[in-house]
CSV table of C-alpha atoms in Angstrom, one decimal:
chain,number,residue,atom,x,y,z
A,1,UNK,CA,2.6,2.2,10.0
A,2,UNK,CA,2.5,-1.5,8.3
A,3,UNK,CA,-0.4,-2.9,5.9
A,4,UNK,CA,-2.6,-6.1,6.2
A,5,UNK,CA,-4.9,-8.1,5.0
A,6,UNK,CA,-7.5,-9.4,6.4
A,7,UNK,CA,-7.9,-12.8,4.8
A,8,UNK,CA,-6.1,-15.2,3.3
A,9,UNK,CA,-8.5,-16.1,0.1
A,10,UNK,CA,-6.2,-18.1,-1.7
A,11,UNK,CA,-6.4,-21.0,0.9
A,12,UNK,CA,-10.3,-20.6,0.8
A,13,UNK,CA,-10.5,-20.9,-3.4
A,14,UNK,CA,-8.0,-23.7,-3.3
A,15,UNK,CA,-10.3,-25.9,-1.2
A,16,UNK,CA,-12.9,-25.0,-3.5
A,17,UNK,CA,-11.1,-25.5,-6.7
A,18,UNK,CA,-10.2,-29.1,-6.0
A,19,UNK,CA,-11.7,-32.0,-4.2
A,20,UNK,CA,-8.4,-32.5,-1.8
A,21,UNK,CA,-9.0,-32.7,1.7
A,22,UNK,CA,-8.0,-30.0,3.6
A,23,UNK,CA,-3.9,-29.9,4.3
A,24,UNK,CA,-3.1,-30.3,7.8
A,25,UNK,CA,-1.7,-27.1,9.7
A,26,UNK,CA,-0.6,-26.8,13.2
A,27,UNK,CA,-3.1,-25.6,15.8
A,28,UNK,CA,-4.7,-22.2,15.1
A,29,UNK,CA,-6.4,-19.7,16.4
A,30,UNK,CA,-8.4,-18.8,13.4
A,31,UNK,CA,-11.7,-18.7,11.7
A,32,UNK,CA,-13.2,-17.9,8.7
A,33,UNK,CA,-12.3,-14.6,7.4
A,34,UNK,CA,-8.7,-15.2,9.0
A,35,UNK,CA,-5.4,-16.0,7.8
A,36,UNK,CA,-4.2,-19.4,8.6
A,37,UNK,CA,-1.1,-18.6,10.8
A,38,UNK,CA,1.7,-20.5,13.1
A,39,UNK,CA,0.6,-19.1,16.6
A,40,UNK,CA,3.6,-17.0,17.8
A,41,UNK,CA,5.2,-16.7,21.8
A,42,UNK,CA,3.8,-13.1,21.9
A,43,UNK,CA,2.6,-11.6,25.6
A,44,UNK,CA,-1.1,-10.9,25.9
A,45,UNK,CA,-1.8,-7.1,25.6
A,46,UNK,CA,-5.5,-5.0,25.2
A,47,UNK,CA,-6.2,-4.7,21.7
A,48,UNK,CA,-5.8,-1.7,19.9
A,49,UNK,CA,-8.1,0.4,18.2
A,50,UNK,CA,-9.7,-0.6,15.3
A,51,UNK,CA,-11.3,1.7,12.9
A,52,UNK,CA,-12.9,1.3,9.2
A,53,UNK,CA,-13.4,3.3,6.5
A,54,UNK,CA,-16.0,3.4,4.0
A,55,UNK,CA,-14.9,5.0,0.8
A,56,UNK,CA,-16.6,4.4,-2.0
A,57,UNK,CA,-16.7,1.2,-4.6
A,58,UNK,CA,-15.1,1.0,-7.7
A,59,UNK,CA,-15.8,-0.8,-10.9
A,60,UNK,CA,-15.7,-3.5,-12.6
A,61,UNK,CA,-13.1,-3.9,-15.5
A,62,UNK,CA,-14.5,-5.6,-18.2
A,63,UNK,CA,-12.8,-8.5,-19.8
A,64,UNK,CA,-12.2,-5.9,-23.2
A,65,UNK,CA,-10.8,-3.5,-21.3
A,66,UNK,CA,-7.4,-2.7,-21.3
A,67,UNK,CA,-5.8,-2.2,-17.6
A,68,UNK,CA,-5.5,-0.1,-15.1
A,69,UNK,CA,-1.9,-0.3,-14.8
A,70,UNK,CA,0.4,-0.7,-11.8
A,71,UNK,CA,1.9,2.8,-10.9
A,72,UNK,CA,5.3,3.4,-9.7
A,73,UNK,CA,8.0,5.2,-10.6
A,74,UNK,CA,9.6,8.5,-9.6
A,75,UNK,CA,10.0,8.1,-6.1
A,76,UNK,CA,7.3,8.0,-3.2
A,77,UNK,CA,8.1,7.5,-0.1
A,78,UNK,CA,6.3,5.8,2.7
A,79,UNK,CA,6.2,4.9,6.3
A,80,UNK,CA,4.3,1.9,5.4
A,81,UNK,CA,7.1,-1.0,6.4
A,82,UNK,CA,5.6,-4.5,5.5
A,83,UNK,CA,5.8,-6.6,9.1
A,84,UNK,CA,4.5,-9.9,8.0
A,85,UNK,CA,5.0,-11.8,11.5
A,86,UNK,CA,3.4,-8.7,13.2
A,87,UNK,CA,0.4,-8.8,11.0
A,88,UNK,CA,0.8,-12.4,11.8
A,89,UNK,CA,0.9,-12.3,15.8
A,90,UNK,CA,-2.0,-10.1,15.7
A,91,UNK,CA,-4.1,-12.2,13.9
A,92,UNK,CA,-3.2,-15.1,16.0
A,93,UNK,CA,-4.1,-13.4,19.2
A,94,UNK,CA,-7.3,-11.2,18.7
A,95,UNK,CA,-9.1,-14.3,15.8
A,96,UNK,CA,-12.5,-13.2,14.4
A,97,UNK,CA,-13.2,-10.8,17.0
A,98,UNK,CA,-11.2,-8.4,15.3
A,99,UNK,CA,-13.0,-7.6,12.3
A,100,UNK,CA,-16.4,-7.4,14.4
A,101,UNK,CA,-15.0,-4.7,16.6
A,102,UNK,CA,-13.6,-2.6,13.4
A,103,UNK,CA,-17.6,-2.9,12.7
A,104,UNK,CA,-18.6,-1.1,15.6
A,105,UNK,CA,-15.8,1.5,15.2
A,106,UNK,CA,-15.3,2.5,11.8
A,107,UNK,CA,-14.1,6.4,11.2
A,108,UNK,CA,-17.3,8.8,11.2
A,109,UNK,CA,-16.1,12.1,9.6
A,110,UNK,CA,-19.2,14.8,10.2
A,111,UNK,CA,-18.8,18.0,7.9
A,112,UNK,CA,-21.1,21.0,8.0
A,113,UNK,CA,-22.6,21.7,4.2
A,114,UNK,CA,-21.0,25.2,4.2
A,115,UNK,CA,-17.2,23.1,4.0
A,116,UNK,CA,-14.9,24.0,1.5
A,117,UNK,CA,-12.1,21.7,0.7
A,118,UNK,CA,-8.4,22.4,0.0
A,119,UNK,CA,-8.7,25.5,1.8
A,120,UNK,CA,-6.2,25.0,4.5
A,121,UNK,CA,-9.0,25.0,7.1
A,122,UNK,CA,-10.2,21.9,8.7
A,123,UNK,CA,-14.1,22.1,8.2
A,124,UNK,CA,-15.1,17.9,9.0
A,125,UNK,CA,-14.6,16.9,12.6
A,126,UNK,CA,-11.8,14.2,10.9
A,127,UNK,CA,-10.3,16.7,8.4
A,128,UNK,CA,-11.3,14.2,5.4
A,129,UNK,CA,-12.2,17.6,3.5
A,130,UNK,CA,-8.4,18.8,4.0
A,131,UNK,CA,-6.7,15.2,3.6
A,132,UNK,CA,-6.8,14.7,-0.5
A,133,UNK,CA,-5.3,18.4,-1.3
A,134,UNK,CA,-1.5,17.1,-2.0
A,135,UNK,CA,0.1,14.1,-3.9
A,136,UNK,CA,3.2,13.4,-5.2
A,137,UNK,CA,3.9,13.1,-9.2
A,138,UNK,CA,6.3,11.7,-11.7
A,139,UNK,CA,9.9,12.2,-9.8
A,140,UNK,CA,7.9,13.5,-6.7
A,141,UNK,CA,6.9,16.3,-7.9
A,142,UNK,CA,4.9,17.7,-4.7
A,143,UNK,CA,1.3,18.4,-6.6
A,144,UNK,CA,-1.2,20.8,-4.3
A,145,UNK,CA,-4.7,21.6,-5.4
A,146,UNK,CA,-6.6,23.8,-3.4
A,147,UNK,CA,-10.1,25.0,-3.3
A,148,UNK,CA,-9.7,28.1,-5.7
A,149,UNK,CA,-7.7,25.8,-8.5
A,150,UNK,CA,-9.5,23.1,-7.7
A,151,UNK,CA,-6.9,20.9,-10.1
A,152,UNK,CA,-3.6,19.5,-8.6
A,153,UNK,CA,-0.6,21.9,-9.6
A,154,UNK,CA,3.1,22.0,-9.1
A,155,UNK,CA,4.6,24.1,-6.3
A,156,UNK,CA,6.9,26.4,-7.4
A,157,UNK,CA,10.7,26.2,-5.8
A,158,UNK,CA,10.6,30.2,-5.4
A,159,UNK,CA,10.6,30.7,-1.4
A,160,UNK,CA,10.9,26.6,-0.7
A,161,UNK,CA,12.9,25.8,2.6
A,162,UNK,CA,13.9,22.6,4.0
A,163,UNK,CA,11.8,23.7,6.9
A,164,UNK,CA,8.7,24.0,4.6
A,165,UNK,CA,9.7,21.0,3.2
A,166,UNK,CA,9.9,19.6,6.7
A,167,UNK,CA,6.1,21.0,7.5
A,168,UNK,CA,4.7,19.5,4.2
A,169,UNK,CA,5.8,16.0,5.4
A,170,UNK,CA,4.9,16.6,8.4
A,171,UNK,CA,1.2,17.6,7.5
A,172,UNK,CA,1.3,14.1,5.2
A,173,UNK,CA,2.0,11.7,8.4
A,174,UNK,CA,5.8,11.7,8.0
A,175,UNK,CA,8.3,13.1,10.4
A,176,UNK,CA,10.4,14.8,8.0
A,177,UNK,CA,11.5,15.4,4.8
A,178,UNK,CA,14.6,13.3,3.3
A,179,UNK,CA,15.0,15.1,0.6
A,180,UNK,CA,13.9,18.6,-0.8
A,181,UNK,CA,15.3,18.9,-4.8
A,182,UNK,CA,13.8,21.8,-7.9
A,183,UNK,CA,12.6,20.0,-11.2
A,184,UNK,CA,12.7,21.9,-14.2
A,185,UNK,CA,9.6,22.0,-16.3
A,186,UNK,CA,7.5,23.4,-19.0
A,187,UNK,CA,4.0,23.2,-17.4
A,188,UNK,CA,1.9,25.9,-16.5
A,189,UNK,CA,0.3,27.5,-14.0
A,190,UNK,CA,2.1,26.6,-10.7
A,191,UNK,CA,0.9,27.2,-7.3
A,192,UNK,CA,3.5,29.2,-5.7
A,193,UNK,CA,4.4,30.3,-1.6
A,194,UNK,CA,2.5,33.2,0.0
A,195,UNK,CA,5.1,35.5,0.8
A,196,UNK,CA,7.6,31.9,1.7
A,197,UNK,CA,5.4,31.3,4.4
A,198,UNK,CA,4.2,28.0,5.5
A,199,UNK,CA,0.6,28.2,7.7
A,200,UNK,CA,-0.5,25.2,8.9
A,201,UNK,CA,-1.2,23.4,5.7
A,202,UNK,CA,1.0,23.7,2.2
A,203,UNK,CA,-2.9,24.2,0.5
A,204,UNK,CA,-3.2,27.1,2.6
A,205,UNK,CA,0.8,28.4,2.3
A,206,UNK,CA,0.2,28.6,-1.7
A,207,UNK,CA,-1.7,30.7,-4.3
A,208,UNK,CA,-1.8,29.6,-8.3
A,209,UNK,CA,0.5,32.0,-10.4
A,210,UNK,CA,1.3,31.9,-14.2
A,211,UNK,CA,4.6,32.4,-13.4
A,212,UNK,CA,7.5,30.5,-11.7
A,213,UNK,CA,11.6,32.0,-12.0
A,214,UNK,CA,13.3,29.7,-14.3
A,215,UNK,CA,10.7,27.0,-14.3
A,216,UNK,CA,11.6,25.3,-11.2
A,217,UNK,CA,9.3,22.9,-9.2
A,218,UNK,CA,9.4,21.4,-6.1
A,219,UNK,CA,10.1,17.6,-5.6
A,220,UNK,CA,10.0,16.3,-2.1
A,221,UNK,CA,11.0,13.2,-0.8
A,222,UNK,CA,9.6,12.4,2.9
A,223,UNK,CA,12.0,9.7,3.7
A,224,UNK,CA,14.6,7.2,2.2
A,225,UNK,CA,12.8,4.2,0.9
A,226,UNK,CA,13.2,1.4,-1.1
A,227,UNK,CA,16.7,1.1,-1.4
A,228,UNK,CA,18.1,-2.9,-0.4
A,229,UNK,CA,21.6,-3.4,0.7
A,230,UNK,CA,22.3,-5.9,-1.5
A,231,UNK,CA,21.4,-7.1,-5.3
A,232,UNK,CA,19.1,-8.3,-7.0
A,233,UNK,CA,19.4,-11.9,-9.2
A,234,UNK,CA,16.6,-12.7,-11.5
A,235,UNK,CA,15.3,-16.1,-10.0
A,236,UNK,CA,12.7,-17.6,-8.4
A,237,UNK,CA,11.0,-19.8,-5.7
A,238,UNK,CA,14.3,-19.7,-4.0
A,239,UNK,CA,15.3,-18.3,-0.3
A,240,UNK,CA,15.9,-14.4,-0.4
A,241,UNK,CA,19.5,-13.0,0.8
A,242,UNK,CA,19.5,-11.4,4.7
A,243,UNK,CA,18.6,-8.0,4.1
A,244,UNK,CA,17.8,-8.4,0.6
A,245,UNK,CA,14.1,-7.0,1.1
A,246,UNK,CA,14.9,-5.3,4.1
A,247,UNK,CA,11.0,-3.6,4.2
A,248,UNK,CA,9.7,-7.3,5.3
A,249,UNK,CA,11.1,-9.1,8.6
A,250,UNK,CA,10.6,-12.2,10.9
A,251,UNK,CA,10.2,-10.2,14.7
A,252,UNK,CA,12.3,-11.4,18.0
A,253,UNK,CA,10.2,-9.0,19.8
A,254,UNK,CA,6.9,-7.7,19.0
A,255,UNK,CA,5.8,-4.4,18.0
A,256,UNK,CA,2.4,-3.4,20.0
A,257,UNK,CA,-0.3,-1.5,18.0
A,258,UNK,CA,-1.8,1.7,18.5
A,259,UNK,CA,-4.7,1.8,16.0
A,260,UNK,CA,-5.6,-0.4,13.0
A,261,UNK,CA,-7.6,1.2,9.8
A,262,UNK,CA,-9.1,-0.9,7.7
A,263,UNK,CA,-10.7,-0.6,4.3
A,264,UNK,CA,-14.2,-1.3,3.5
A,265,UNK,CA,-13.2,-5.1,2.1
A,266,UNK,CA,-16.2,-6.8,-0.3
A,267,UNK,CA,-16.2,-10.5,0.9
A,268,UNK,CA,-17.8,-11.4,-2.3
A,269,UNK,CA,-15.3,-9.8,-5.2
A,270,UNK,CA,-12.5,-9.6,-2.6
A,271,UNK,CA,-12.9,-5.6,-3.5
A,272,UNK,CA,-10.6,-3.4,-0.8
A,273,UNK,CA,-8.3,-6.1,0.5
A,274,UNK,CA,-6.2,-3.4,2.1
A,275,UNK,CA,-5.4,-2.0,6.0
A,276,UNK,CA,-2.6,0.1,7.8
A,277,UNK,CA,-1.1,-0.8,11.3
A,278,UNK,CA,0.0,2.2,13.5
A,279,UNK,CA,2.4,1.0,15.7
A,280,UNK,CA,3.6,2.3,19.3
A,281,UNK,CA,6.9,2.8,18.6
A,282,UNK,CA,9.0,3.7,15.3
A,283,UNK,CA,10.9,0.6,13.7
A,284,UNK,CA,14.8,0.3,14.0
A,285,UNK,CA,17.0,-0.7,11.4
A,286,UNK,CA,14.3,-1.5,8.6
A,287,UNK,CA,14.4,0.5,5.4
A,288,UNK,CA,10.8,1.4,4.5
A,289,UNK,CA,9.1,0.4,1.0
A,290,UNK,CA,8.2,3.3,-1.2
A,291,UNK,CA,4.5,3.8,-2.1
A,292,UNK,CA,4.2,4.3,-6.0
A,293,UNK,CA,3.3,8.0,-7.4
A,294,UNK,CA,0.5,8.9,-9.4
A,295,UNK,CA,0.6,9.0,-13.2
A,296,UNK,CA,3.7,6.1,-13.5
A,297,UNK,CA,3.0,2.8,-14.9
A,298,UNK,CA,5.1,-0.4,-14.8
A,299,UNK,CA,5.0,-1.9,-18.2
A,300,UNK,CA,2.9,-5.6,-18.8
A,301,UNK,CA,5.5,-8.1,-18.5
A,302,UNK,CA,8.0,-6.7,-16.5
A,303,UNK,CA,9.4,-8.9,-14.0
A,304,UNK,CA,8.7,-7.9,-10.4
A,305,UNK,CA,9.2,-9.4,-7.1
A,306,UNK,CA,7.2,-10.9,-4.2
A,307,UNK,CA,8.2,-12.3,-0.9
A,308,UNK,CA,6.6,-14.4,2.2
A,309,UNK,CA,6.7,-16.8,4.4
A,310,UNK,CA,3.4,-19.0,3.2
A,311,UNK,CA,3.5,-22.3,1.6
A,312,UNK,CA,6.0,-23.5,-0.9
A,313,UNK,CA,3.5,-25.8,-2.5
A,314,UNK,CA,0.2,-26.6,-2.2
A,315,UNK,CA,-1.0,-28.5,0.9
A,316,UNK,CA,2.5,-27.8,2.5
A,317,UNK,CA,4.0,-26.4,5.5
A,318,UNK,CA,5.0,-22.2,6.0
A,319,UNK,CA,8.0,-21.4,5.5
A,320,UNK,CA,10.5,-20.5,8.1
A,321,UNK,CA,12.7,-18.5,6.1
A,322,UNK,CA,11.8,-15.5,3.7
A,323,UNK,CA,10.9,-16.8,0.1
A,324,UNK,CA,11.1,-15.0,-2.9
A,325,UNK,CA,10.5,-15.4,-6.7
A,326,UNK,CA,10.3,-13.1,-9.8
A,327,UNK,CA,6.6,-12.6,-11.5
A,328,UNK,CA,5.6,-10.9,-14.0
A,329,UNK,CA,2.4,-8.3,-14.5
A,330,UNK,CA,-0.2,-9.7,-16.9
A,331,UNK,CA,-2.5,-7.2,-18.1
A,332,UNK,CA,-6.0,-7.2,-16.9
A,333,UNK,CA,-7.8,-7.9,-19.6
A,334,UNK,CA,-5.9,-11.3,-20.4
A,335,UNK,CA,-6.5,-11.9,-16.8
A,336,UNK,CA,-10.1,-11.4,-17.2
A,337,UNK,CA,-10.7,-14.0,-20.3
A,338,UNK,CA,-12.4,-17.0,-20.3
A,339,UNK,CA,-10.0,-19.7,-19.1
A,340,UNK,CA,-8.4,-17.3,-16.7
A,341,UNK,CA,-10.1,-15.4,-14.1
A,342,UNK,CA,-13.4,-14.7,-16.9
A,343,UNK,CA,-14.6,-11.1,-15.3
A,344,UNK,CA,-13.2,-11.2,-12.0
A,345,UNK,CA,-10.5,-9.2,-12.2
A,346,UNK,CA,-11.4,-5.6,-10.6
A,347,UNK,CA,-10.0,-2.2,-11.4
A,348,UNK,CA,-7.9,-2.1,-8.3
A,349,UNK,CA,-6.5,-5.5,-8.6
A,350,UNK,CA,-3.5,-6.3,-10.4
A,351,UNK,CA,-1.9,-9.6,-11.7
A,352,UNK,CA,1.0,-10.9,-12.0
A,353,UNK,CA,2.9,-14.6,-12.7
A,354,UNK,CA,3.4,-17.0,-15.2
A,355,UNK,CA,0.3,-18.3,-17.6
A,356,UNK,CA,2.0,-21.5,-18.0
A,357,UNK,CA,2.6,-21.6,-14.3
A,358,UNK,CA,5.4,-22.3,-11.6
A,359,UNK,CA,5.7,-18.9,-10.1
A,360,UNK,CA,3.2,-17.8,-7.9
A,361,UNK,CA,2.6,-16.6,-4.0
A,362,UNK,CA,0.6,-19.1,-2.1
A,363,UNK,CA,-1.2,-19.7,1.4
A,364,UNK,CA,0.5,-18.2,3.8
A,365,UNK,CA,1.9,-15.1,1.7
A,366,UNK,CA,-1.0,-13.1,1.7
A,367,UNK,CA,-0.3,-9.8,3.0
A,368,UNK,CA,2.8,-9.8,2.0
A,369,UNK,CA,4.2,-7.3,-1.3
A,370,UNK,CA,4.8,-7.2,-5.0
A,371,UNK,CA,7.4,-4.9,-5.3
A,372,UNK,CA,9.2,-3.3,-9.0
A,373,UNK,CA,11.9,-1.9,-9.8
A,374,UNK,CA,12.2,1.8,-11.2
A,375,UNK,CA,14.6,3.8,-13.3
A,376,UNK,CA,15.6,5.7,-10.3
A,377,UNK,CA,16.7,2.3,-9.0
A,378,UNK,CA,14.2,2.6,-5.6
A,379,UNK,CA,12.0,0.0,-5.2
A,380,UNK,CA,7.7,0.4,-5.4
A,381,UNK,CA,5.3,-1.4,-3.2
A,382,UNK,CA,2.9,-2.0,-6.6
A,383,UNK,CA,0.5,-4.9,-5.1
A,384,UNK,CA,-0.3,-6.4,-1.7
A,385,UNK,CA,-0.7,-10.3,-1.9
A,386,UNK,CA,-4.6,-10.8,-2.3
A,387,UNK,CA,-6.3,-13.7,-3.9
A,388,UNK,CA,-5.7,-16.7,-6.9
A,389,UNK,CA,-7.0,-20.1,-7.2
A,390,UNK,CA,-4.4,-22.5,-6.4
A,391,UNK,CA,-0.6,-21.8,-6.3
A,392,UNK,CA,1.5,-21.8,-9.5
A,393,UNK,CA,-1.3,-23.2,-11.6
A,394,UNK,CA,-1.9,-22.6,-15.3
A,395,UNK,CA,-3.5,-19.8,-16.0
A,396,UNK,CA,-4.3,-19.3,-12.3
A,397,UNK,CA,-1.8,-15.8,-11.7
A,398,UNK,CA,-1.8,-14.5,-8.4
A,399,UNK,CA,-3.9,-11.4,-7.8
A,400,UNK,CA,-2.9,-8.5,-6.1
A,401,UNK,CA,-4.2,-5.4,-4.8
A,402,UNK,CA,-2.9,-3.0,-7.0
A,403,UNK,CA,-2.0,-0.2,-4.5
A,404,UNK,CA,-1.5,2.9,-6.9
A,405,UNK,CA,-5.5,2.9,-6.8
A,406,UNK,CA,-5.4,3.4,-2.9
A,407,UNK,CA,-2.9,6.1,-2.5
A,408,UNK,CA,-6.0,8.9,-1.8
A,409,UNK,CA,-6.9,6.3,0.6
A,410,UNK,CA,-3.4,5.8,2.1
A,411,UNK,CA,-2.4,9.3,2.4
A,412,UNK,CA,-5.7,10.6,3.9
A,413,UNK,CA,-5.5,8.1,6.5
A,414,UNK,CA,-1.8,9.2,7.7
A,415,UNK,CA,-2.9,12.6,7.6
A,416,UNK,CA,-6.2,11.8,9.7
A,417,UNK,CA,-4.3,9.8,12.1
A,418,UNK,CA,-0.9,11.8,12.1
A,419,UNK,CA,0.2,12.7,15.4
């Protein structure tokens, strides 16, 4: 899978921002609503499958409010590989008609009123009622809830196999586990293996118990993530290392798309700005980004990364190398005062920059991540490029969709669309 957006707003609030005329691009096959993109040499194939989800809306984060903070931390791993020129290509090729046909096709999920969730039994024709049971926790601990706890829980490492481990990934959208490790802790109850048996679903493999030998836990790791080849220098607005961010590539040769999901997107608060790309075939040689974990925060003011290949400046030309540059996460309520963003600032948006200005993403870049560093030294996928007014203006950060508030999202779509 890969991740889009399906806009690219900060061109849009620049024009309005400014009396400029508009900058001059090369000739594109876009419209409103689209990214402004170099066409790319890429055959002509039938569009893939477009579907849309409509989950429900979040709220608004006051200006008083303290954050929602980024979440990261003890080791998530994901699929999702960030494909910019992909994204790119296929925005180039299939224009506005796109988003009309993800209209007409959005997921419908029926479920009898007799369901029960967390079960282990698919009840809804799409299996949405068995696709929010398991998450991953601080240090991946593997969380399960099922229908009779009906609270998330620790599994308990009594019984656990690398072939269970194997299933559980399996059943998340992943083709394996990478890694299968026991935690120690002091929490209580556990949800612990029937009998070390694994049927169908880990919800349905595991029964809550008060006890758990020696206190040990589960944490699972579905594949190696987030790890670059190379270091890491603190600087900015400069061009990134080969294979520094290996998760985000320029494409000799395309990748053809299977199905694209996206999120129910608010044109007016710029709400949602999220997707996932199935592709055809796996990805070779690109190490994957790890999705953050629930309950781990990266502190305000920590310096984290964000790459593209948009504008440099304002008004200027894409880039034709990778661009990178250190930013830094604002907390939401400075970013919702008056003089900033005054109130526009949602709950699953995150920012991140400089106040004063000079580090920024820009045109071109949306899409495209925010990635931070960790104690375990893995990197997390904390925002997707969204929105801002202008590029490296004062007080103008650049927005991002902060991604820890669409993991239930994320991981109920590759377990709906597993294979």
């Amino acid at each position: 899978m890969a991740y889009i957006q399906n806009e690219d707003p900060r061109y849009h609030n620049y024009m309005s921002d400014q009396n400029t005329p508009q900058p001059s691009y090369p000739s594109i096959q876009a419209a409103q609503g689209q990214p402004y993109y170099i066409p790319q040499q890429i055959p002509h194939t039938t569009a893939p499958n477009v579907v849309q989800t409509v989950p429900s809306q979040s709220k608004k984060v006051s200006s008083s409010r303290s954050k929602m903070c980024c979440y990261g931390g003890g080791g998530c791993c994901s699929i999702i590989v960030v494909l910019l020129v992909l994204a790119v290509g296929f925005g180039v090729r299939y224009g506005p008609s796109l988003w009309n046909l993800a209209k007409k096709d959005q997921i419908t999920d029926t479920c009898p009123t007799s369901q029960v969730k967390c079960d282990g039994k698919k009840d809804c024709s799409q299996g949405s009622d068995e696709s929010v049971c398991v998450r991953l926790g601080k240090a991946n601990e593997l969380q399960v809830k099922t229908s009779k706890t009906g609270s998330f829980l620790p599994v308990c490492a009594l019984g656990w196999s690398k072939s269970i481990g194997d299933q559980t990934c399996k059943q998340l959208g992943f083709k394996e586990s990478f890694e299968n490790v026991f935690l120690q802790t002091s929490s209580t109850p556990f949800q612990s293996l029937n009998n070390g048996q694994f049927s169908n679903t880990i919800q349905g493999s595991v029964a809550s118990s008060q006890q758990c030998p020696d206190q040990k836990v589960v944490s699972l790791l579905c594949s190696d993530c987030g790890k670059p080849p190379t270091s890491t220098k603190i600087i900015g607005g400069t061009t990134a290392a080969e294979g520094q961010w290996p998760w985000q590539v320029k494409l000799p040769n395309p990748y053809y798309l299977k199905q694209i999901i996206l999120h129910d997107y608010n044109t007016k608060t710029k709400e949602n700005d999220m997707a996932l790309l199935k592709l055809e075939t796996s990805v070779r040689d690109i190490t994957p980004i790890c999705l953050p974990v629930s309950g781990q925060t990266f502190p305000t003011d920590m310096l984290c990364w964000t790459t593209g290949f948009g504008v440099t400046r304002e008004g200027g030309d894409s880039s034709t190398t990778l661009m990178e540059v250190a930013v830094k996460l604002i907390d939401t309520s400075m970013c919702n005062k008056a003089g900033v963003y005054n109130g526009v600032i949602y709950e699953n948006m995150q920012c991140a920059g400089d106040l004063a200005g000079g580090k920024d993403s820009c045109q071109g870049d949306s899409g495209g991540p925010m990635v931070c560093k960790a104690d375990d030294r893995r990197w997390y996928l904390t925002g997707v490029t969204s929105w801002g007014i202008g590029c490296g203006r004062k007080n103008r950060p650049g927005v991002y969709t902060n991604v820890e508030r669409f993991l239930p999202w994320i991981h109920s779509m590759m377990q709906i669309t597993r294979p």
